Amino acid sequence: MNDFLMFLQDVIPSLLKGTVITLEIAGVSLLLGVVVGLPVGLGRVYGPTWLKRVLGIYTTFFQGTPLLIQLFFVYYGLPAAGITFDRFTAAFLTLGLNSGAYQAEYLRGALQSVSEGQMTAARAIGMSKWQAIRAIILPQALRLVLPAWSNEAISMLKYTAVVYLIAVPDLMGQAKILSSKYFAPIQIYLIVAVFYLVLVGITYFVLRAVEKRAGIPGLTYSPEHGGA
Amino acid sequence: MTNSEAAKTQPIVRLEDIYKAFGVTEVLKGVSLSLMPQEVVVLVGPSGTGKSTLLRCVNLLSRPDKGRIWLEELEITAPGVNEDKVRQRVGMVFQEFNLFTHLTALENVMIGMTKVLKMDKRAAHAKALEELERVGLANRADHYPAQLSGGQKQRVAIARALGMDPHVMLFDEPTSALDPELTGEVLAVMQKLAFEGMTMMVVSHEMGFAREVADRVVFMEGGYIVEAGPPEQMFDHPQVDRTRVSQ
Ligand SMILES: Nc1ncnc2c1ncn2[C@@H]1O[C@H](COP(=O)(O)OP(=O)(O)O)[C@@H](O)[C@H]1O
Ligand SMILES: [Mg+2]
C-alpha cells in the first residue's frame, strides 16, 4: 500500500501537467467549435441554397471521417501543401473544426424544431428576419441545444486523447510516457481513467446546473400547471 | 394624418382586386374590400376559401400576385415599400397564439417595443404592463406562455399586438383553438377593443360576436366575396343561399 502511495506521488505531478493540457485543448477546441458551429448552423438553416450546400460538405466531411485521419491530415498532410502548424495549433484546429461540424448539426436540428409560428409572429410585429432569428429563434434553439452541447463537451474531453499521437503531452501523452518509464501500464492507465472520469463528472454536473438555470417551462421542460 | 379631416373619409385598409395562387391552386380570385376607420369587419365562409390568405396579404405575410393594397395613404404593394415598417402598423392575432415560448407574458409584449420601436426598457416595461392591464392580465405578467391557459395566451397575444399601437388589428380565428369555455374572455377583450374604436378585420365562426360587434359581415367562398352587408341583413335576409346555410 505504501509503495502504491509513493508511486502515486511520483506520477501525479506529471498527470496534473497533462490534465492542464487536456483541459486547454478541450476548452479551446470547444470554443472554436462554438465560433464555427454557430454561424454554420445558422447558415445551414437560413442561408441561400449554395451556402447550405457548401456548409453541408464541411459538416459531412468532419462527421463522416475518423477524427484521427483528420488530425493526421492537418498535421502531416497539409505541410505537403505548404501549410505547416505546430502540434498545438494542429490539435486546436482539428478538434475545433470537428466539434464545429457536430455543433452546427445539433444547432440546425434545434433551429428547425422551433415552430414556424414563432418566426411568423416575430415578422408580424415588424421584426426583420435577422432580428427575429436573434431575438426569438436563437434564444430558444440555444436552450434546446444545451443537452446535446453538454454531451459534445464531455465527448470532447475524451476525444482530446488522440492528440498524444502527434506527441502533444496531454493526459494521455503523459500516461504513455509514464507507463514506459515505470513499466506499469495497467496501473497508470487505471489512474488516468480515474482522472478522465473526474473531469467528465465535474463537467457533467456544471453543465447540468447551467441547463437547469437556463431552463424555461414549456420550452425545456413541461410546466407543472396551467396550459390549454 | 390620422387626426386630419382626410383620415376620416380615407379607408384604413383598401384592397383592390387581389389575386393570389399557391402553385396551381388559385386562392384569391379578385377580392376588393375596404375598412373605414373604427370599422369592424367579420369575414366568414367555409374553410379553404382564402380568408387567412386575404388577412395575411394585409400585412404582407403573403404577397398578392396581382392587385393593390393601401394602408391609409401608403400603397404597400408598391415596389420598394419596407414590409417591416408596414407590419408595425398592422397588429395580427393568430389562431395558435404564437406567443414567444421563451419570454414571459410581459416580455412578449415588451419585445416589439424594445427591438422594433427602439423604446427604452423602462418606458416599454410600463407600457407593456398597461397593455396587459387592458386585457386583464397584469397579474400574470411574469408567467411563461406554458403557464397560462389558452384564453390567457390569446389575450397576451392581443396585448402584444396592441403594444405596437397598430392602426388596424387582424384576427385569424382567434378562438378556434380554444376550449368553448375559454372563448368568452377573448371575445370580450375583442369587443372592448371594438368599442374603444379599433379598426378590426376578424375571421371568425363566432356568429354571436359577428352579430353583436361587426359593422359589416363579409361572406367569402371559393376565392370571391359573395356577399357583404350589416350583420342583420346577412343573417336575417341573406341574398345568397350559402350564407343562410352557414348560420
Ligand atoms: N403557404 C401556402 N402554400 C400552399 N398552399 C396554401 C398556403 N396557404 C394557404 N394555402 C392554400 O390556400 C387555400 C386557402 O387557404 P386559407 O387562406 O388558409 O383558407 P381559409 O383561411 O379560408 O381556411 C387552401 O387550399 C390552402 O391549402
Ligand atoms: Mg384560415
Short mmCIF file of C-alpha atoms and ligand atoms in Angstrom, two decimals:
data_model
loop_
_atom_site.label_atom_id
_atom_site.label_comp_id
_atom_site.label_asym_id
_atom_site.label_seq_id
_atom_site.Cartn_x
_atom_site.Cartn_y
_atom_site.Cartn_z
CA MET A 1 0.00 0.00 0.00
CA ASN A 2 2.80 2.38 0.92
CA ASP A 3 4.51 1.50 -2.33
CA PHE A 4 1.42 2.50 -4.23
CA LEU A 5 1.19 5.86 -2.45
CA MET A 6 4.84 6.53 -3.27
CA PHE A 7 4.13 5.59 -6.84
CA LEU A 8 1.15 7.97 -6.92
CA GLN A 9 3.33 10.74 -5.53
CA ASP A 10 5.74 10.18 -8.38
CA VAL A 11 3.25 10.14 -11.22
CA ILE A 12 0.63 12.65 -10.14
CA PRO A 13 2.61 15.83 -10.88
CA SER A 14 3.12 14.72 -14.48
CA LEU A 15 -0.51 13.68 -14.79
CA LEU A 16 -1.66 17.05 -13.46
CA LYS A 17 0.50 18.77 -16.06
CA GLY A 18 -1.14 16.55 -18.66
CA THR A 19 -4.57 17.40 -17.26
CA VAL A 20 -3.94 21.10 -17.71
CA ILE A 21 -3.05 20.48 -21.34
CA THR A 22 -6.08 18.24 -21.87
CA LEU A 23 -8.34 20.94 -20.43
CA GLU A 24 -6.65 23.58 -22.54
CA ILE A 25 -7.14 21.58 -25.73
CA ALA A 26 -10.73 20.68 -24.88
CA GLY A 27 -11.57 24.26 -23.88
CA VAL A 28 -10.00 25.97 -26.89
CA SER A 29 -11.44 23.38 -29.28
CA LEU A 30 -14.94 23.67 -27.85
CA LEU A 31 -14.75 27.43 -28.06
CA LEU A 32 -13.55 27.26 -31.64
CA GLY A 33 -16.35 24.78 -32.22
CA VAL A 34 -18.90 27.32 -30.98
CA VAL A 35 -17.39 30.12 -33.03
CA VAL A 36 -17.57 27.92 -36.14
CA GLY A 37 -20.70 25.92 -35.31
CA LEU A 38 -22.97 28.87 -34.59
CA PRO A 39 -22.70 30.60 -37.98
CA VAL A 40 -22.52 27.27 -39.81
CA GLY A 41 -25.69 26.02 -38.11
CA LEU A 42 -27.47 29.29 -38.89
CA GLY A 43 -26.23 29.22 -42.47
CA ARG A 44 -27.44 25.65 -42.88
CA VAL A 45 -30.97 26.71 -41.96
CA TYR A 46 -31.32 30.31 -43.14
CA GLY A 47 -28.64 30.67 -45.80
CA PRO A 48 -29.09 30.62 -49.57
CA THR A 49 -29.06 27.21 -51.24
CA TRP A 50 -25.46 27.40 -52.44
CA LEU A 51 -24.27 28.20 -48.91
CA LYS A 52 -26.30 25.34 -47.43
CA ARG A 53 -24.55 23.01 -49.88
CA VAL A 54 -21.04 24.26 -49.14
CA LEU A 55 -21.61 24.06 -45.38
CA GLY A 56 -23.13 20.61 -45.85
CA ILE A 57 -19.89 19.43 -47.42
CA TYR A 58 -17.95 20.73 -44.43
CA THR A 59 -20.15 19.01 -41.84
CA THR A 60 -20.31 15.77 -43.83
CA PHE A 61 -16.54 15.65 -44.14
CA PHE A 62 -15.91 16.11 -40.43
CA GLN A 63 -18.75 13.86 -39.31
CA GLY A 64 -18.08 11.20 -41.89
CA THR A 65 -14.35 10.55 -41.38
CA PRO A 66 -12.37 9.31 -38.38
CA LEU A 67 -11.02 12.04 -36.14
CA LEU A 68 -7.57 10.50 -36.25
CA ILE A 69 -7.42 10.78 -40.03
CA GLN A 70 -8.46 14.42 -39.76
CA LEU A 71 -5.70 15.05 -37.26
CA PHE A 72 -3.04 13.35 -39.37
CA PHE A 73 -4.27 15.17 -42.43
CA VAL A 74 -3.91 18.53 -40.72
CA TYR A 75 -0.59 17.78 -39.02
CA TYR A 76 1.18 15.62 -41.62
CA GLY A 77 -0.84 16.18 -44.78
CA LEU A 78 -1.17 19.94 -45.04
CA PRO A 79 2.58 20.62 -44.78
CA ALA A 80 2.85 18.87 -48.16
CA ALA A 81 0.68 21.71 -49.47
CA GLY A 82 2.94 24.22 -47.77
CA ILE A 83 0.71 24.76 -44.73
CA THR A 84 2.50 23.91 -41.51
CA PHE A 85 1.17 24.01 -37.97
CA ASP A 86 2.79 23.33 -34.63
CA ARG A 87 1.34 20.43 -32.64
CA PHE A 88 -0.97 22.54 -30.51
CA THR A 89 -2.35 24.55 -33.38
CA ALA A 90 -2.97 21.33 -35.30
CA ALA A 91 -4.79 19.90 -32.29
CA PHE A 92 -6.91 23.02 -31.76
CA LEU A 93 -7.76 23.27 -35.43
CA THR A 94 -8.67 19.64 -35.96
CA LEU A 95 -10.71 19.20 -32.80
CA GLY A 96 -12.23 22.67 -33.16
CA LEU A 97 -13.35 22.14 -36.75
CA ASN A 98 -14.55 18.64 -35.91
CA SER A 99 -16.55 19.93 -32.96
CA GLY A 100 -17.82 22.84 -35.06
CA ALA A 101 -19.34 20.38 -37.53
CA TYR A 102 -21.14 18.48 -34.79
CA GLN A 103 -22.25 21.63 -33.01
CA ALA A 104 -23.56 23.07 -36.28
CA GLU A 105 -25.66 19.98 -36.86
CA TYR A 106 -27.06 20.00 -33.33
CA LEU A 107 -27.90 23.67 -33.70
CA ARG A 108 -29.52 23.05 -37.07
CA GLY A 109 -31.80 20.47 -35.50
CA ALA A 110 -32.69 22.83 -32.67
CA LEU A 111 -33.36 25.76 -35.00
CA GLN A 112 -35.64 23.59 -37.11
CA SER A 113 -37.53 22.35 -34.09
CA VAL A 114 -38.63 25.90 -33.20
CA SER A 115 -42.10 26.14 -34.68
CA GLU A 116 -42.80 28.18 -37.81
CA GLY A 117 -45.33 30.26 -35.87
CA GLN A 118 -42.56 31.87 -33.81
CA MET A 119 -40.99 33.38 -36.91
CA THR A 120 -44.39 34.39 -38.31
CA ALA A 121 -45.35 36.14 -35.07
CA ALA A 122 -42.00 37.92 -34.93
CA ARG A 123 -42.33 39.14 -38.51
CA ALA A 124 -45.92 40.20 -37.81
CA ILE A 125 -44.79 42.71 -35.16
CA GLY A 126 -42.34 44.19 -37.63
CA MET A 127 -39.10 42.37 -36.89
CA SER A 128 -36.78 41.75 -39.80
CA LYS A 129 -35.84 38.13 -40.43
CA TRP A 130 -32.46 38.66 -38.81
CA GLN A 131 -33.98 40.40 -35.77
CA ALA A 132 -36.41 37.50 -35.40
CA ILE A 133 -33.59 34.98 -35.57
CA ARG A 134 -31.56 36.85 -32.97
CA ALA A 135 -34.30 37.77 -30.53
CA ILE A 136 -36.75 34.89 -30.89
CA ILE A 137 -35.43 31.79 -32.65
CA LEU A 138 -31.83 31.62 -31.45
CA PRO A 139 -32.54 32.08 -27.72
CA GLN A 140 -34.93 29.12 -27.94
CA ALA A 141 -32.67 26.99 -30.11
CA LEU A 142 -29.64 27.57 -27.87
CA ARG A 143 -31.59 26.37 -24.85
CA LEU A 144 -32.84 23.36 -26.76
CA VAL A 145 -29.33 22.50 -27.92
CA LEU A 146 -27.77 22.63 -24.43
CA PRO A 147 -28.16 18.92 -23.60
CA ALA A 148 -26.55 17.92 -26.90
CA TRP A 149 -23.87 20.53 -26.35
CA SER A 150 -23.14 19.11 -22.90
CA ASN A 151 -22.64 15.70 -24.45
CA GLU A 152 -20.36 17.26 -27.01
CA ALA A 153 -18.27 18.87 -24.24
CA ILE A 154 -17.96 15.53 -22.48
CA SER A 155 -17.08 13.71 -25.68
CA MET A 156 -14.51 16.38 -26.42
CA LEU A 157 -12.75 15.76 -23.10
CA LYS A 158 -12.25 12.16 -24.17
CA TYR A 159 -11.54 12.81 -27.85
CA THR A 160 -8.64 15.07 -26.92
CA ALA A 161 -6.78 11.85 -26.12
CA VAL A 162 -5.97 11.40 -29.82
CA VAL A 163 -3.53 14.30 -29.73
CA TYR A 164 -0.89 12.20 -27.97
CA LEU A 165 -0.43 10.59 -31.40
CA ILE A 166 1.13 13.82 -32.66
CA ALA A 167 3.19 13.94 -29.45
CA VAL A 168 1.22 16.52 -27.52
CA PRO A 169 1.91 15.85 -23.81
CA ASP A 170 -1.72 15.79 -22.70
CA LEU A 171 -3.08 13.46 -20.02
CA MET A 172 -2.91 10.54 -22.42
CA GLY A 173 0.55 11.56 -23.62
CA GLN A 174 1.82 11.67 -20.03
CA ALA A 175 0.30 8.26 -19.42
CA LYS A 176 2.23 6.88 -22.36
CA ILE A 177 5.49 8.34 -21.11
CA LEU A 178 4.94 7.18 -17.52
CA SER A 179 3.86 3.68 -18.43
CA SER A 180 7.10 3.03 -20.27
CA LYS A 181 9.13 4.75 -17.56
CA TYR A 182 7.69 2.62 -14.74
CA PHE A 183 6.80 -0.50 -16.74
CA ALA A 184 3.38 -0.34 -15.10
CA PRO A 185 0.90 0.33 -17.89
CA ILE A 186 -2.15 -1.19 -16.16
CA GLN A 187 -1.76 0.91 -13.02
CA ILE A 188 -1.00 4.08 -14.96
CA TYR A 189 -3.92 3.71 -17.33
CA LEU A 190 -6.28 2.95 -14.46
CA ILE A 191 -5.18 6.10 -12.68
CA VAL A 192 -5.54 8.08 -15.89
CA ALA A 193 -9.02 6.63 -16.39
CA VAL A 194 -9.93 7.97 -12.95
CA PHE A 195 -8.58 11.38 -13.96
CA TYR A 196 -10.77 11.42 -17.06
CA LEU A 197 -13.74 10.24 -15.04
CA VAL A 198 -13.34 13.09 -12.58
CA LEU A 199 -13.01 15.65 -15.38
CA VAL A 200 -16.09 14.26 -17.10
CA GLY A 201 -18.01 14.14 -13.82
CA ILE A 202 -17.29 17.76 -12.95
CA THR A 203 -18.14 18.90 -16.47
CA TYR A 204 -21.37 16.92 -16.35
CA PHE A 205 -22.56 18.48 -13.11
CA VAL A 206 -21.57 22.01 -14.08
CA LEU A 207 -23.39 21.78 -17.40
CA ARG A 208 -26.46 20.22 -15.83
CA ALA A 209 -26.59 23.18 -13.47
CA VAL A 210 -26.30 25.55 -16.43
CA GLU A 211 -29.12 23.68 -18.23
CA LYS A 212 -31.27 23.98 -15.16
CA ARG A 213 -30.65 27.70 -14.77
CA ALA A 214 -31.37 28.39 -18.42
CA GLY A 215 -34.49 26.25 -18.40
CA ILE A 216 -37.88 27.67 -19.30
CA PRO A 217 -41.20 25.95 -18.64
CA GLY A 218 -42.85 24.83 -21.85
CA LEU A 219 -39.57 25.05 -23.74
CA THR A 220 -37.04 22.86 -21.97
CA TYR A 221 -39.37 21.11 -19.55
CA SER A 222 -43.11 20.70 -19.17
CA PRO A 223 -44.77 23.10 -16.77
CA GLU A 224 -46.27 21.85 -13.50
CA HIS A 225 -49.58 23.56 -14.01
CA GLY A 226 -51.59 25.65 -16.45
CA GLY A 227 -51.58 25.28 -20.23
CA ALA A 228 -54.52 24.72 -22.51
CA MET B 1 -52.51 62.36 -40.53
CA THR B 2 -54.85 60.18 -38.51
CA ASN B 3 -56.50 63.22 -36.95
CA SER B 4 -56.92 65.19 -40.12
CA GLU B 5 -60.19 65.51 -41.98
CA ALA B 6 -58.86 63.38 -44.79
CA ALA B 7 -58.29 60.44 -42.44
CA LYS B 8 -61.94 60.39 -41.51
CA THR B 9 -63.03 59.63 -45.02
CA GLN B 10 -59.98 57.65 -46.06
CA PRO B 11 -60.11 53.89 -45.56
CA ILE B 12 -57.59 52.40 -43.13
CA VAL B 13 -57.19 49.41 -45.40
CA ARG B 14 -58.10 49.23 -49.06
CA LEU B 15 -57.74 46.00 -51.03
CA GLU B 16 -58.21 46.30 -54.77
CA ASP B 17 -58.74 43.28 -56.98
CA ILE B 18 -56.43 40.89 -55.10
CA TYR B 19 -55.31 37.67 -56.75
CA LYS B 20 -53.22 35.01 -55.09
CA ALA B 21 -52.32 31.47 -56.13
CA PHE B 22 -50.19 28.81 -54.49
CA GLY B 23 -48.80 26.82 -57.40
CA VAL B 24 -51.81 25.86 -59.47
CA THR B 25 -54.28 26.49 -56.63
CA GLU B 26 -55.95 29.83 -57.15
CA VAL B 27 -56.90 31.01 -53.70
CA LEU B 28 -57.96 34.63 -54.17
CA LYS B 29 -59.61 35.47 -57.45
CA GLY B 30 -60.14 39.21 -57.42
CA VAL B 31 -61.08 40.37 -53.95
CA SER B 32 -61.78 44.04 -53.21
CA LEU B 33 -62.54 45.30 -49.73
CA SER B 34 -62.14 48.49 -47.72
CA LEU B 35 -62.11 49.08 -43.99
CA MET B 36 -63.09 52.53 -42.78
CA PRO B 37 -61.65 53.93 -39.55
CA GLN B 38 -63.10 52.21 -36.47
CA GLU B 39 -64.94 49.71 -38.61
CA VAL B 40 -65.19 46.07 -37.57
CA VAL B 41 -65.46 43.63 -40.45
CA VAL B 42 -66.04 39.95 -39.78
CA LEU B 43 -65.01 37.57 -42.54
CA VAL B 44 -66.92 34.31 -42.69
CA GLY B 45 -67.01 31.41 -45.10
CA PRO B 46 -66.10 27.74 -45.46
CA SER B 47 -62.53 26.67 -44.75
CA GLY B 48 -60.05 26.73 -47.60
CA THR B 49 -61.75 29.77 -49.09
CA GLY B 50 -58.80 32.10 -48.70
CA LYS B 51 -59.82 34.05 -45.59
CA SER B 52 -56.45 33.58 -43.88
CA THR B 53 -54.61 34.32 -47.10
CA LEU B 54 -56.54 37.56 -47.52
CA LEU B 55 -55.73 38.58 -43.95
CA ARG B 56 -52.06 37.76 -44.45
CA CYS B 57 -52.00 39.95 -47.55
CA VAL B 58 -52.94 42.97 -45.45
CA ASN B 59 -49.64 42.79 -43.50
CA LEU B 60 -47.71 41.33 -46.42
CA LEU B 61 -47.03 38.00 -44.71
CA SER B 62 -48.41 36.87 -48.04
CA ARG B 63 -47.77 38.87 -51.21
CA PRO B 64 -50.62 39.15 -53.69
CA ASP B 65 -49.80 38.08 -57.25
CA LYS B 66 -51.95 40.88 -58.61
CA GLY B 67 -53.91 43.78 -57.18
CA ARG B 68 -53.05 46.65 -54.91
CA ILE B 69 -53.31 47.28 -51.18
CA TRP B 70 -53.31 50.59 -49.36
CA LEU B 71 -52.71 51.17 -45.71
CA GLU B 72 -54.12 54.63 -45.17
CA GLU B 73 -52.22 56.84 -47.62
CA LEU B 74 -49.50 54.32 -48.38
CA GLU B 75 -49.72 51.78 -51.18
CA ILE B 76 -47.97 48.87 -49.50
CA THR B 77 -47.88 46.74 -52.65
CA ALA B 78 -45.83 49.41 -54.43
CA PRO B 79 -42.22 48.44 -55.12
CA GLY B 80 -39.68 49.49 -52.51
CA VAL B 81 -42.08 49.65 -49.57
CA ASN B 82 -40.47 48.47 -46.31
CA GLU B 83 -42.50 45.43 -45.20
CA ASP B 84 -41.26 45.63 -41.63
CA LYS B 85 -42.48 49.22 -41.33
CA VAL B 86 -45.87 48.20 -42.72
CA ARG B 87 -46.21 45.38 -40.21
CA GLN B 88 -45.52 47.70 -37.29
CA ARG B 89 -48.78 49.43 -38.13
CA VAL B 90 -50.82 46.25 -38.51
CA GLY B 91 -51.45 44.05 -35.48
CA MET B 92 -52.12 40.37 -36.04
CA VAL B 93 -53.55 37.69 -33.78
CA PHE B 94 -53.25 34.04 -34.76
CA GLN B 95 -55.39 31.00 -34.14
CA GLU B 96 -52.43 29.27 -32.47
CA PHE B 97 -51.47 32.33 -30.35
CA ASN B 98 -47.79 32.01 -31.32
CA LEU B 99 -46.57 33.60 -28.11
CA PHE B 100 -42.78 33.63 -27.84
CA THR B 101 -42.17 30.48 -25.80
CA HIS B 102 -39.02 31.69 -24.04
CA LEU B 103 -40.45 35.01 -22.86
CA THR B 104 -42.83 35.84 -20.03
CA ALA B 105 -46.17 37.47 -20.78
CA LEU B 106 -44.65 40.88 -20.04
CA GLU B 107 -41.56 40.22 -22.17
CA ASN B 108 -43.77 39.02 -25.01
CA VAL B 109 -45.46 42.41 -25.03
CA MET B 110 -42.22 44.33 -24.48
CA ILE B 111 -40.00 42.79 -27.12
CA GLY B 112 -41.58 44.50 -30.11
CA MET B 113 -41.37 47.83 -28.32
CA THR B 114 -37.68 47.49 -27.50
CA LYS B 115 -36.41 45.69 -30.61
CA VAL B 116 -38.65 47.17 -33.28
CA LEU B 117 -39.79 50.54 -31.95
CA LYS B 118 -36.46 51.04 -30.10
CA MET B 119 -38.23 52.27 -26.97
CA ASP B 120 -36.11 52.30 -23.86
CA LYS B 121 -36.56 49.42 -21.41
CA ARG B 122 -38.35 51.37 -18.69
CA ALA B 123 -40.86 53.00 -20.97
CA ALA B 124 -41.52 49.66 -22.68
CA HIS B 125 -41.94 47.93 -19.34
CA ALA B 126 -44.52 50.47 -18.21
CA LYS B 127 -46.40 50.38 -21.49
CA ALA B 128 -46.36 46.57 -21.62
CA LEU B 129 -47.89 46.45 -18.16
CA GLU B 130 -50.59 48.83 -19.34
CA GLU B 131 -51.35 46.61 -22.32
CA LEU B 132 -51.57 43.55 -20.08
CA GLU B 133 -53.87 45.53 -17.81
CA ARG B 134 -56.03 46.28 -20.82
CA VAL B 135 -56.58 42.57 -21.45
CA GLY B 136 -56.95 41.87 -17.73
CA LEU B 137 -53.68 40.02 -17.25
CA ALA B 138 -51.37 42.35 -15.36
CA ASN B 139 -51.32 39.75 -12.58
CA ARG B 140 -49.87 37.18 -14.99
CA ALA B 141 -47.00 39.37 -16.21
CA ASP B 142 -44.28 37.01 -15.02
CA HIS B 143 -45.84 33.81 -16.29
CA TYR B 144 -44.42 31.97 -19.25
CA PRO B 145 -46.86 31.03 -22.02
CA ALA B 146 -46.85 27.40 -20.89
CA GLN B 147 -48.12 28.55 -17.50
CA LEU B 148 -51.15 30.29 -19.00
CA SER B 149 -54.49 28.92 -20.15
CA GLY B 150 -55.37 29.13 -23.83
CA GLY B 151 -57.65 32.08 -23.28
CA GLN B 152 -54.95 33.90 -21.32
CA LYS B 153 -52.38 33.17 -24.03
CA GLN B 154 -54.61 34.69 -26.66
CA ARG B 155 -55.20 37.77 -24.53
CA VAL B 156 -51.43 38.20 -24.12
CA ALA B 157 -51.10 37.83 -27.89
CA ILE B 158 -53.64 40.63 -28.29
CA ALA B 159 -51.70 42.78 -25.81
CA ARG B 160 -48.51 42.07 -27.74
CA ALA B 161 -50.11 43.34 -30.94
CA LEU B 162 -51.64 46.36 -29.18
CA GLY B 163 -48.25 47.30 -27.76
CA MET B 164 -47.14 48.36 -31.23
CA ASP B 165 -50.01 50.91 -31.42
CA PRO B 166 -51.38 49.36 -34.62
CA HIS B 167 -53.72 51.29 -36.88
CA VAL B 168 -55.66 48.12 -37.62
CA MET B 169 -55.91 44.69 -35.99
CA LEU B 170 -56.25 41.42 -37.88
CA PHE B 171 -57.66 38.38 -36.09
CA ASP B 172 -57.43 34.97 -37.74
CA GLU B 173 -59.89 32.65 -35.98
CA PRO B 174 -58.70 33.84 -32.57
CA THR B 175 -60.95 31.48 -30.63
CA SER B 176 -60.87 28.36 -32.82
CA ALA B 177 -58.09 26.66 -30.86
CA LEU B 178 -59.77 27.32 -27.51
CA ASP B 179 -61.98 25.17 -25.36
CA PRO B 180 -65.52 26.55 -25.60
CA GLU B 181 -65.48 27.82 -22.02
CA LEU B 182 -62.42 29.97 -22.78
CA THR B 183 -63.68 31.75 -25.90
CA GLY B 184 -65.77 34.22 -23.91
CA GLU B 185 -62.84 36.02 -22.27
CA VAL B 186 -61.12 36.53 -25.62
CA LEU B 187 -64.26 37.71 -27.39
CA ALA B 188 -64.92 40.11 -24.50
CA VAL B 189 -61.48 41.69 -24.97
CA MET B 190 -62.10 42.00 -28.70
CA GLN B 191 -65.48 43.55 -28.11
CA LYS B 192 -63.92 46.08 -25.75
CA LEU B 193 -61.31 46.94 -28.38
CA ALA B 194 -64.00 47.45 -30.98
CA PHE B 195 -65.89 49.65 -28.56
CA GLU B 196 -62.75 51.74 -27.99
CA GLY B 197 -62.64 52.39 -31.71
CA MET B 198 -60.05 49.95 -33.02
CA THR B 199 -60.34 49.15 -36.72
CA MET B 200 -60.60 45.37 -36.95
CA MET B 201 -60.71 42.64 -39.56
CA VAL B 202 -61.78 39.38 -37.96
CA VAL B 203 -62.01 35.88 -39.42
CA SER B 204 -64.33 34.02 -37.10
CA HIS B 205 -67.06 31.43 -36.87
CA GLU B 206 -68.45 33.12 -33.77
CA MET B 207 -71.80 34.25 -35.13
CA GLY B 208 -72.85 35.80 -31.83
CA PHE B 209 -69.77 38.02 -31.91
CA ALA B 210 -70.35 38.92 -35.57
CA ARG B 211 -73.96 39.85 -34.88
CA GLU B 212 -73.13 41.99 -31.88
CA VAL B 213 -69.85 43.61 -32.80
CA ALA B 214 -69.48 43.63 -36.57
CA ASP B 215 -70.34 46.68 -38.61
CA ARG B 216 -70.15 44.54 -41.68
CA VAL B 217 -70.08 40.81 -42.32
CA VAL B 218 -68.28 39.65 -45.43
CA PHE B 219 -69.05 36.21 -46.77
CA MET B 220 -66.27 34.59 -48.80
CA GLU B 221 -66.40 31.46 -50.85
CA GLY B 222 -64.10 29.93 -53.44
CA GLY B 223 -61.79 32.91 -53.52
CA TYR B 224 -64.50 35.53 -54.01
CA ILE B 225 -66.52 37.79 -51.76
CA VAL B 226 -70.02 36.52 -52.48
CA GLU B 227 -71.95 38.79 -50.15
CA ALA B 228 -71.33 41.60 -47.71
CA GLY B 229 -73.52 43.73 -45.51
CA PRO B 230 -74.51 44.62 -41.97
CA PRO B 231 -74.98 41.56 -39.75
CA GLU B 232 -78.79 41.87 -39.53
CA GLN B 233 -79.08 41.76 -43.29
CA MET B 234 -76.53 38.94 -43.65
CA PHE B 235 -78.06 36.69 -41.07
CA ASP B 236 -81.74 37.52 -41.32
CA HIS B 237 -82.15 38.25 -45.02
CA PRO B 238 -79.22 36.67 -46.86
CA GLN B 239 -79.19 37.11 -50.62
CA VAL B 240 -77.01 34.10 -51.28
CA ASP B 241 -78.17 30.65 -50.27
CA ARG B 242 -74.82 29.62 -48.86
CA THR B 243 -74.90 32.44 -46.32
CA ARG B 244 -78.15 31.08 -44.96
CA VAL B 245 -76.65 27.61 -44.55
CA SER B 246 -73.57 28.91 -42.77
CA GLN B 247 -75.56 30.12 -39.80
N1 LIG C 1 -48.42 28.77 -47.88
C1 LIG C 1 -49.28 28.04 -48.62
N2 LIG C 1 -48.81 27.18 -49.55
C2 LIG C 1 -49.64 26.45 -50.30
N3 LIG C 1 -50.98 26.49 -50.20
C3 LIG C 1 -51.51 27.31 -49.30
C4 LIG C 1 -50.70 28.13 -48.46
N4 LIG C 1 -51.50 28.85 -47.66
C5 LIG C 1 -52.77 28.51 -47.99
N5 LIG C 1 -52.78 27.59 -48.96
C6 LIG C 1 -53.96 27.00 -49.58
O1 LIG C 1 -54.83 28.06 -49.94
C7 LIG C 1 -56.16 27.72 -49.70
C8 LIG C 1 -56.82 28.75 -48.85
O2 LIG C 1 -56.25 28.71 -47.57
P1 LIG C 1 -56.65 29.71 -46.43
O3 LIG C 1 -56.40 31.10 -46.87
O4 LIG C 1 -55.95 29.25 -45.21
O5 LIG C 1 -58.21 29.49 -46.30
P2 LIG C 1 -59.17 29.72 -45.06
O6 LIG C 1 -58.46 30.57 -44.06
O7 LIG C 1 -60.39 30.37 -45.63
O8 LIG C 1 -59.49 28.38 -44.50
C9 LIG C 1 -56.17 26.32 -49.11
O9 LIG C 1 -56.45 25.40 -50.14
C10 LIG C 1 -54.77 26.16 -48.62
O10 LIG C 1 -54.39 24.81 -48.69
MG MG C 2 -57.87 30.12 -42.11
#
